[in-house]
Coordinates of C-alpha atoms in Angstrom, one line a residue:
Chain A
M169 CA 1.3 -32.2 1.5
S170 CA 4.0 -30.9 3.9
A171 CA 4.0 -27.4 5.2
T172 CA 7.1 -26.6 3.2
A173 CA 6.0 -27.9 -0.1
P174 CA 5.7 -25.1 -2.7
L175 CA 2.3 -24.2 -3.8
L176 CA 1.2 -25.4 -7.2
T177 CA 0.1 -23.0 -9.8
T178 CA -2.5 -23.1 -12.6
P179 CA -1.7 -22.1 -16.2
L180 CA -3.4 -18.7 -15.5
H181 CA -1.2 -17.8 -12.5
A182 CA 0.7 -15.1 -14.3
L183 CA -2.5 -13.6 -15.6
H184 CA -4.0 -13.5 -12.0
L185 CA -1.0 -11.6 -10.8
E186 CA -1.2 -9.2 -13.8
L187 CA -4.9 -8.6 -13.0
G188 CA -3.9 -7.7 -9.4
A189 CA -5.5 -10.7 -7.7
R190 CA -5.1 -11.3 -4.0
M191 CA -3.6 -14.8 -4.0
V192 CA -4.2 -17.4 -1.2
P193 CA -3.2 -21.0 -0.7
F194 CA -6.1 -23.3 -1.5
A195 CA -6.0 -27.1 -1.8
G196 CA -2.2 -26.9 -2.4
Y197 CA -2.5 -24.2 -5.1
D198 CA -1.8 -20.5 -5.1
M199 CA -5.2 -19.2 -6.2
P200 CA -6.9 -15.8 -6.6
V201 CA -9.4 -15.2 -3.8
Q202 CA -10.5 -11.8 -5.2
Y203 CA -9.5 -9.1 -7.7
R204 CA -11.7 -6.0 -7.2
G205 CA -13.6 -7.4 -4.2
I206 CA -15.9 -10.3 -3.4
M207 CA -19.0 -8.2 -3.4
A208 CA -18.3 -6.6 -6.8
E209 CA -17.3 -10.0 -8.3
H210 CA -20.4 -11.7 -6.9
K211 CA -22.6 -9.0 -8.4
Q212 CA -20.7 -9.2 -11.6
C213 CA -21.7 -12.9 -11.9
R214 CA -25.3 -12.3 -10.9
E215 CA -25.7 -9.4 -13.3
S216 CA -23.4 -10.0 -16.2
A217 CA -20.6 -12.6 -16.5
A218 CA -17.7 -13.7 -14.4
L219 CA -14.7 -15.7 -15.4
F220 CA -13.3 -18.1 -12.8
D221 CA -10.1 -20.1 -13.0
V222 CA -11.0 -23.6 -11.7
S223 CA -8.0 -25.4 -13.1
H224 CA -7.0 -26.6 -9.7
M225 CA -9.9 -29.1 -9.9
G226 CA -9.2 -32.5 -11.2
Q227 CA -10.2 -33.7 -14.7
V228 CA -10.1 -37.4 -15.3
R229 CA -11.1 -39.5 -18.3
L230 CA -12.5 -43.0 -18.0
I231 CA -12.0 -45.0 -21.2
G232 CA -13.3 -48.4 -22.2
D233 CA -16.6 -50.1 -23.0
D234 CA -17.1 -51.1 -19.3
A235 CA -16.3 -47.7 -17.9
A236 CA -19.9 -46.6 -17.1
R237 CA -20.8 -49.9 -15.5
A238 CA -17.6 -49.9 -13.5
L239 CA -18.2 -46.3 -12.3
E240 CA -21.6 -47.3 -11.1
T241 CA -19.9 -49.5 -8.5
L242 CA -18.5 -46.3 -6.9
V243 CA -21.4 -43.9 -7.3
P244 CA -25.2 -44.3 -6.6
V245 CA -25.9 -42.5 -9.9
D246 CA -27.1 -43.7 -13.3
V247 CA -24.1 -43.6 -15.5
V248 CA -24.9 -46.4 -17.9
D249 CA -28.0 -44.6 -19.3
L250 CA -26.3 -41.3 -19.5
A251 CA -26.5 -40.2 -23.2
V252 CA -23.6 -38.8 -25.1
G253 CA -23.3 -35.1 -24.5
K254 CA -25.2 -35.3 -21.2
Q255 CA -23.8 -34.3 -17.8
R256 CA -24.8 -35.5 -14.3
Y257 CA -23.9 -34.6 -10.7
A258 CA -22.6 -37.6 -8.7
F259 CA -20.7 -38.5 -5.5
F260 CA -18.3 -41.2 -4.5
T261 CA -19.6 -43.0 -1.3
N262 CA -17.8 -45.0 1.4
A263 CA -18.9 -48.1 3.2
N264 CA -20.9 -46.1 5.7
G265 CA -22.7 -44.2 3.0
G266 CA -20.6 -41.1 3.6
I267 CA -19.5 -38.9 0.7
L268 CA -15.9 -39.2 -0.3
D269 CA -16.2 -36.4 -2.9
D270 CA -18.8 -34.9 -5.2
L271 CA -18.2 -34.7 -8.9
M272 CA -19.6 -34.1 -12.4
I273 CA -19.7 -36.8 -15.0
T274 CA -20.1 -36.1 -18.7
R275 CA -20.6 -38.8 -21.3
R276 CA -18.5 -38.0 -24.4
S277 CA -18.4 -40.1 -27.5
G278 CA -15.2 -41.9 -26.5
D279 CA -15.1 -41.6 -22.7
L280 CA -16.5 -40.3 -19.5
L281 CA -15.1 -37.0 -18.3
L282 CA -15.1 -36.6 -14.6
I283 CA -14.5 -33.2 -12.8
V284 CA -13.6 -33.7 -9.1
N285 CA -12.6 -31.4 -6.3
A286 CA -9.0 -30.1 -6.1
A287 CA -8.5 -31.3 -2.5
C288 CA -9.8 -34.8 -3.2
K289 CA -8.4 -35.4 -6.7
D290 CA -5.4 -37.5 -5.7
A291 CA -7.5 -39.7 -3.4
D292 CA -10.2 -39.9 -6.1
I293 CA -7.8 -41.1 -8.7
A294 CA -6.4 -43.7 -6.3
H295 CA -9.9 -44.7 -5.5
L296 CA -10.8 -45.2 -9.1
R297 CA -7.6 -47.0 -9.9
T298 CA -7.9 -49.3 -6.9
H299 CA -11.5 -50.3 -7.5
I300 CA -12.1 -50.1 -11.2
G301 CA -8.7 -49.7 -12.8
H302 CA -8.9 -53.3 -14.0
R303 CA -12.1 -52.6 -15.9
C304 CA -11.3 -49.3 -17.7
T305 CA -8.5 -46.9 -18.3
I306 CA -8.2 -44.1 -15.7
Q307 CA -6.5 -41.1 -17.3
P308 CA -5.9 -37.9 -15.3
L309 CA -5.8 -34.8 -17.5
P310 CA -3.3 -32.5 -15.7
E311 CA -2.5 -30.9 -19.1
Q312 CA -6.0 -29.5 -19.2
A313 CA -7.0 -26.2 -17.6
L314 CA -10.6 -25.5 -16.6
L315 CA -12.4 -22.1 -16.8
A316 CA -15.9 -21.3 -15.6
L317 CA -17.7 -18.5 -17.3
Q318 CA -20.8 -17.8 -15.3
G319 CA -23.7 -15.4 -15.4
P320 CA -26.7 -14.3 -17.3
K321 CA -24.5 -12.8 -20.1
A322 CA -22.1 -15.7 -20.3
A323 CA -23.8 -17.2 -23.3
T324 CA -23.7 -13.8 -25.1
A325 CA -20.0 -13.4 -24.4
L326 CA -19.0 -17.0 -25.3
A327 CA -21.1 -17.1 -28.4
R328 CA -19.0 -14.3 -29.8
L329 CA -16.1 -16.8 -29.8
N330 CA -18.2 -19.6 -31.2
A331 CA -21.9 -19.2 -31.9
D332 CA -22.5 -22.9 -31.7
V333 CA -22.2 -22.9 -27.9
A334 CA -25.5 -21.2 -27.6
G335 CA -27.1 -24.6 -28.6
L336 CA -26.1 -26.2 -25.3
T337 CA -28.6 -26.5 -22.6
F338 CA -28.0 -27.0 -18.8
M339 CA -26.1 -30.1 -18.1
T340 CA -25.1 -30.8 -21.7
G341 CA -21.7 -30.6 -23.3
G342 CA -19.8 -30.7 -26.5
S343 CA -16.5 -30.0 -28.3
F344 CA -16.0 -26.5 -29.6
E345 CA -13.2 -24.4 -31.1
L346 CA -12.6 -21.3 -28.9
A347 CA -9.9 -18.7 -29.6
G348 CA -8.0 -21.3 -31.6
A349 CA -8.2 -24.0 -28.9
S350 CA -10.0 -27.3 -29.1
C351 CA -12.2 -27.2 -26.0
F352 CA -14.8 -29.3 -24.3
V353 CA -17.6 -27.1 -23.0
T354 CA -20.5 -28.0 -20.7
R355 CA -23.3 -25.7 -19.9
S356 CA -23.0 -25.9 -16.1
G357 CA -21.2 -24.4 -13.2
Y358 CA -21.6 -24.0 -9.5
T359 CA -23.0 -20.5 -9.0
G360 CA -26.7 -21.0 -9.6
E361 CA -26.4 -18.9 -12.8
D362 CA -26.4 -19.9 -16.4
G363 CA -22.9 -20.5 -17.6
F364 CA -20.2 -22.8 -19.0
E365 CA -17.3 -24.8 -17.8
I366 CA -14.5 -25.0 -20.4
S367 CA -11.8 -27.6 -20.5
V368 CA -9.0 -26.2 -22.5
P369 CA -5.4 -27.4 -23.1
A370 CA -3.2 -25.7 -20.5
A371 CA -1.0 -24.1 -23.2
Q372 CA -3.9 -22.2 -24.7
A373 CA -5.7 -21.4 -21.5
E374 CA -4.3 -17.9 -21.1
T375 CA -5.2 -17.0 -24.7
L376 CA -8.7 -18.1 -24.2
A377 CA -9.0 -16.4 -20.8
R378 CA -7.8 -13.1 -22.3
A379 CA -10.2 -13.5 -25.2
L380 CA -13.1 -14.0 -22.7
L381 CA -11.9 -11.0 -20.6
E382 CA -11.9 -8.8 -23.7
Q383 CA -15.7 -9.3 -23.9
P384 CA -17.5 -6.3 -22.4
E385 CA -19.7 -8.5 -20.3
V386 CA -16.9 -10.4 -18.6
E387 CA -14.7 -9.6 -15.5
A388 CA -12.4 -12.0 -13.6
A389 CA -13.8 -13.3 -10.3
G390 CA -12.0 -15.3 -7.5
L391 CA -12.7 -18.1 -5.1
G392 CA -14.3 -15.7 -2.6
A393 CA -17.1 -14.8 -4.9
R394 CA -17.4 -18.4 -6.1
D395 CA -18.0 -19.4 -2.5
T396 CA -20.7 -16.8 -1.8
L397 CA -22.4 -17.6 -5.1
R398 CA -22.6 -21.3 -4.5
L399 CA -23.8 -20.7 -0.9
E400 CA -26.7 -18.5 -2.2
A401 CA -27.4 -21.2 -4.8
G402 CA -27.8 -23.7 -1.9
L403 CA -25.0 -25.9 -3.4
C404 CA -22.8 -28.0 -1.1
L405 CA -19.1 -27.3 -0.6
Y406 CA -17.2 -30.6 -0.2
G407 CA -15.3 -30.7 3.1
H408 CA -17.7 -28.3 4.7
D409 CA -21.4 -29.0 3.9
I410 CA -20.7 -32.6 2.9
N411 CA -17.9 -35.0 3.9
S412 CA -17.1 -38.6 4.5
H413 CA -19.4 -38.6 7.6
T414 CA -22.5 -37.1 5.9
T415 CA -24.7 -39.3 3.6
P416 CA -26.5 -38.1 0.5
V417 CA -29.8 -38.5 2.3
E418 CA -28.7 -36.3 5.2
A419 CA -27.3 -33.8 2.7
G420 CA -30.5 -33.6 0.8
L421 CA -28.9 -35.0 -2.4
T422 CA -31.2 -37.9 -3.0
W423 CA -32.4 -36.1 -6.2
A424 CA -29.0 -37.2 -7.7
I425 CA -29.8 -40.9 -7.1
Q426 CA -31.9 -41.9 -10.1
K427 CA -34.7 -44.4 -9.8
V428 CA -32.8 -47.1 -11.6
R429 CA -30.2 -47.2 -8.8
R430 CA -32.7 -47.2 -6.0
P431 CA -34.3 -50.3 -4.4
G432 CA -36.5 -51.9 -7.1
G433 CA -34.6 -50.3 -9.9
A434 CA -32.9 -52.3 -12.6
R435 CA -29.4 -51.5 -11.3
A436 CA -30.2 -50.9 -7.6
G437 CA -27.4 -50.8 -5.1
G438 CA -24.0 -52.1 -5.9
Y439 CA -22.1 -49.1 -4.6
P440 CA -20.3 -48.6 -1.3
G441 CA -22.7 -47.9 1.6
A442 CA -25.7 -48.8 -0.5
Q443 CA -27.4 -50.5 2.5
V444 CA -27.0 -47.5 4.7
I445 CA -28.3 -45.1 2.0
E446 CA -31.2 -47.4 1.0
N447 CA -32.2 -47.7 4.7
Q448 CA -32.2 -43.9 5.0
L449 CA -34.1 -43.5 1.7
A450 CA -36.8 -45.8 3.1
H451 CA -36.9 -44.5 6.7
G452 CA -35.2 -41.1 6.6
A453 CA -32.1 -39.9 8.4
H454 CA -31.9 -38.4 11.9
N455 CA -30.2 -35.3 10.6
K456 CA -30.8 -33.2 7.6
R457 CA -29.0 -30.4 5.8
V458 CA -31.0 -27.2 5.9
G459 CA -30.8 -23.6 4.9
L460 CA -30.9 -20.9 7.6
V461 CA -31.6 -17.2 7.2
G462 CA -30.4 -14.9 10.0
L463 CA -33.1 -12.7 11.5
E464 CA -30.4 -10.3 12.8
R465 CA -27.6 -8.9 10.7
A466 CA -24.5 -10.7 12.0
P467 CA -23.2 -13.3 9.6
V468 CA -23.3 -16.8 11.1
R469 CA -20.3 -18.8 9.9
E470 CA -19.0 -22.3 9.7
G471 CA -18.6 -24.1 13.0
T472 CA -21.2 -21.9 14.9
K473 CA -23.2 -23.9 17.4
L474 CA -27.0 -24.0 17.0
V475 CA -29.3 -24.3 20.0
D476 CA -33.1 -24.6 20.4
S477 CA -35.2 -22.2 22.4
H478 CA -34.3 -24.1 25.6
G479 CA -30.6 -23.7 24.9
H480 CA -30.0 -27.4 24.0
A481 CA -27.4 -28.0 21.3
V482 CA -29.1 -29.1 18.1
G483 CA -26.4 -28.8 15.4
H484 CA -23.8 -26.6 13.9
V485 CA -23.3 -24.4 10.8
T486 CA -21.4 -25.9 7.9
S487 CA -21.0 -22.8 5.9
G488 CA -22.3 -19.3 6.2
T489 CA -21.9 -15.6 5.4
T490 CA -23.9 -12.6 4.4
G491 CA -25.3 -13.3 0.9
P492 CA -24.3 -10.4 -1.3
T493 CA -27.4 -10.8 -3.5
V494 CA -29.9 -11.6 -0.8
N495 CA -28.3 -9.1 1.6
Q496 CA -29.0 -11.2 4.7
P497 CA -27.1 -13.7 6.7
I498 CA -27.4 -17.2 5.1
S499 CA -26.0 -20.5 6.4
M500 CA -26.2 -24.2 5.8
A501 CA -26.4 -26.5 8.8
Y502 CA -27.3 -30.0 9.9
L503 CA -30.3 -30.2 12.2
P504 CA -32.3 -33.1 13.6
V505 CA -35.3 -33.6 11.4
N506 CA -37.7 -32.4 14.0
H507 CA -36.0 -29.0 13.8
A508 CA -35.6 -29.0 10.1
A509 CA -39.0 -28.0 8.7
P510 CA -39.0 -24.7 6.8
G511 CA -40.1 -21.8 9.0
G512 CA -38.7 -23.4 12.2
E513 CA -36.4 -21.3 14.4
V514 CA -33.1 -22.1 16.0
Y515 CA -30.5 -19.9 17.6
A516 CA -26.9 -19.4 16.5
V517 CA -24.5 -18.8 19.4
V518 CA -22.3 -16.0 18.2
R519 CA -20.0 -14.3 20.6
E520 CA -22.1 -15.7 23.5
K521 CA -25.3 -14.1 22.0
K522 CA -28.2 -16.2 20.8
L523 CA -29.1 -15.0 17.3
P524 CA -32.4 -16.3 15.9
M525 CA -32.3 -18.0 12.5
R526 CA -35.2 -19.3 10.5
V527 CA -35.0 -22.6 8.6
S528 CA -35.4 -21.7 4.9
A529 CA -35.9 -23.5 1.6
M530 CA -32.9 -23.4 -0.7
P531 CA -31.7 -22.0 -2.9
F532 CA -31.5 -18.6 -1.2
A533 CA -31.1 -16.9 -4.6
P534 CA -33.1 -18.5 -7.5
H535 CA -31.3 -20.7 -9.9
R536 CA -31.2 -19.4 -13.5
Y537 CA -30.0 -22.3 -15.5
H538 CA -30.7 -22.4 -19.2
R539 CA -32.9 -25.4 -19.7
G540 CA -33.7 -24.6 -23.3
Chain B
M129 CA -5.6 17.2 16.1
T130 CA -3.4 14.1 16.4
V131 CA -4.1 10.7 14.8
K132 CA -2.3 7.7 16.2
Y133 CA -2.4 4.0 15.3
T134 CA -2.3 0.6 17.0
S135 CA -0.5 -2.5 15.8
D136 CA -4.0 -4.0 15.6
H137 CA -4.9 -1.5 12.8
E138 CA -7.1 0.9 14.6
W139 CA -6.7 4.6 14.3
I140 CA -7.6 7.1 17.1
D141 CA -8.0 10.8 16.5
L142 CA -7.6 13.0 19.6
P143 CA -8.2 16.8 19.1
G144 CA -5.4 18.8 20.5
D145 CA -7.6 20.6 23.1
G146 CA -9.9 17.8 24.2
D147 CA -10.2 14.4 25.8
I148 CA -12.8 12.8 23.4
A149 CA -11.2 10.7 20.7
T150 CA -12.7 9.1 17.6
V151 CA -11.8 5.5 16.8
G152 CA -11.9 3.6 13.5
I153 CA -10.1 0.9 11.5
T154 CA -7.3 1.8 9.1
T155 CA -7.4 1.7 5.3
H156 CA -5.1 -1.2 5.5
A157 CA -7.4 -3.1 7.9
Q158 CA -10.5 -2.6 5.7
D159 CA -8.6 -3.6 2.6
A160 CA -7.4 -6.8 4.3
L161 CA -10.9 -7.6 5.5
G162 CA -12.7 -6.9 2.3
D163 CA -16.3 -6.0 2.0
V164 CA -17.6 -5.2 5.5
V165 CA -21.2 -6.4 6.0
F166 CA -21.7 -6.1 9.8
V167 CA -20.3 -4.2 12.7
D168 CA -20.9 -4.8 16.4
L169 CA -20.4 -1.5 18.3
P170 CA -19.8 -1.0 22.0
A171 CA -22.5 0.3 24.2
V172 CA -22.5 4.0 25.0
G173 CA -21.3 4.3 28.5
A174 CA -19.2 1.2 28.5
T175 CA -15.8 1.5 30.2
L176 CA -13.1 -0.2 28.2
A177 CA -9.5 -1.0 29.2
Q178 CA -6.8 -0.6 26.6
K179 CA -6.8 -3.5 24.2
E180 CA -10.2 -4.8 25.4
V181 CA -12.5 -6.0 22.7
A182 CA -14.7 -3.0 21.8
G183 CA -16.6 -4.5 18.9
V184 CA -16.5 -6.7 15.9
V185 CA -16.0 -6.1 12.2
E186 CA -17.3 -8.8 9.8
S187 CA -16.7 -8.9 6.1
V188 CA -18.2 -11.4 3.6
K189 CA -15.2 -13.6 4.3
A190 CA -14.0 -13.0 7.8
A191 CA -14.6 -11.6 11.3
A192 CA -12.2 -9.5 13.2
D193 CA -12.2 -8.0 16.7
L194 CA -12.0 -4.3 17.2
Y195 CA -9.9 -3.3 20.2
A196 CA -10.0 -0.2 22.3
P197 CA -6.8 1.6 21.4
V198 CA -6.7 3.2 24.8
G199 CA -8.7 2.9 28.1
G200 CA -11.7 5.1 28.5
T201 CA -15.5 5.4 28.3
V202 CA -17.5 5.1 25.2
V203 CA -19.5 8.4 24.7
E204 CA -20.9 7.8 21.2
V205 CA -21.2 5.2 18.5
N206 CA -21.6 5.6 14.7
E207 CA -25.2 4.7 14.0
A208 CA -24.6 5.4 10.3
L209 CA -22.0 2.8 10.2
R210 CA -24.3 0.3 11.9
A211 CA -26.9 1.0 9.2
D212 CA -24.4 0.9 6.4
P213 CA -21.3 -1.1 7.3
S214 CA -19.7 -0.5 3.9
L215 CA -18.8 3.0 5.1
A216 CA -15.9 1.2 6.8
N217 CA -14.6 0.3 3.3
S218 CA -15.6 3.5 1.4
D219 CA -14.4 6.1 4.0
P220 CA -12.5 4.3 6.8
L221 CA -10.9 7.4 8.1
G222 CA -14.0 9.6 7.9
A223 CA -17.7 8.6 7.8
G224 CA -16.7 5.0 8.6
W225 CA -15.5 5.8 12.2
F226 CA -16.7 3.4 14.9
F227 CA -17.0 5.1 18.2
K228 CA -15.9 8.1 20.3
M229 CA -14.4 7.6 23.7
K230 CA -13.3 9.8 26.7
L231 CA -9.8 8.9 27.5
S232 CA -8.8 7.8 31.0
D233 CA -5.1 8.0 30.5
Q234 CA -3.4 10.4 28.1
T235 CA -0.1 8.5 28.4
E236 CA -1.6 5.5 26.7
F237 CA -2.5 7.6 23.7
D238 CA 1.0 9.2 23.6
A239 CA 2.6 5.8 23.4
L240 CA 0.7 4.7 20.3
L241 CA 2.2 4.6 16.8
D242 CA 2.5 7.7 14.8
A243 CA 1.7 7.7 11.1
T244 CA 5.3 7.0 10.1
A245 CA 5.7 4.1 12.5
Y246 CA 2.4 2.6 11.4
D247 CA 3.2 2.9 7.7
E248 CA 6.5 1.1 8.5
L249 CA 4.5 -1.7 10.3
V250 CA 2.2 -2.2 7.4
K251 CA 5.0 -2.2 4.9
N252 CA 6.8 -5.0 6.8
S253 CA 3.6 -7.0 7.5

């Protein structure tokens, strides 16, 4: 996108302005970074329910009998056995085992619904068309908006619009009528909280958003809080914590590679970079994504150099801030495996000072998914 | 008492009969930064030149340098702000002050922006 290209807007753009959002350019869109403040919105999500506009993300249908098998040639994830109504986290890989994008896949009765990152969606669609376009229909859904309602009271609020949504459990989805709109709802999100993602026709998105904001539990939240929430939840942000040079093994995402796709499994390999990833699964990788907790109060942000006690460079921070819930500096970083054990200490070089940080298990704030 | 402002969004309050001024960040600055979670304050006794980095303000989202509005010597820092950085948001012109300094050159102070000029700067930024 050129520097002069106008920013795209989501169907909720006017509502964001009406709510007094501070707007920023993000992935080519004019998006709300905050309304009342990141801290307040973060706490709103942890304590009650927060509504996020994530319509900038890509929604894509894969249609056809061969779609699941075809998609398995691009992701190291079990798609074929994914039951109708079930959702799964996945990633596109490249020939070196690097991650091209991470995504959510939901099997619906007539298709697979993919949710991909905003900044990657054009490349993802081209990738899908190039490699599996001859095996299934690739249908982007730009006419659909996407709302995320997240937080411990999200289910209470959403159930007032349709009581049946309460029947969903974490990583399942279904079709529901909400505020007069035919929606596809999954019980998922990217905040570590219980919650829902709602695919809604763009023309009805504002009506639905207003209906949700009328619920006493719900307040609007922006991308700023979304970022601090996902960091506390230990979830990777594409382009920062994972990218085309980081493998799923290095990123600690091997849990997303089901047994059936691993060596010895019925449908092992067959995706880009399988050899690299299988080798790392067997022998480990040199580097590993870790969580770090700051032992002093200064936040340690993306790009900060990490050194050992002798001052030797060992890695760098991929994202970091002060976690509003945990109230301490938290970061993610890649470290050599011999520095990556929980409890180990490294030093972040911040403004020429060496700040101690301790390798910590993630998530930093406990997940509270509704597993039924 | 005279309060002046810098184009870097610090305020400095110099009582009419003294040479010890109080320094903080403006309401506009704290609003732009968002929730302040950490401040790095200068050492008491440090001698600062005008526009020298005197400290750091970090919000959840961003870090910003705090500059000395004028040259002088730091005589006190706000320990309450260090303990509760959110004072910079809740009371930027009062309890959220950053440090006090003894001025070395009154003319540097006199040349800073007055309230009207600063308001104009913010309006046009």
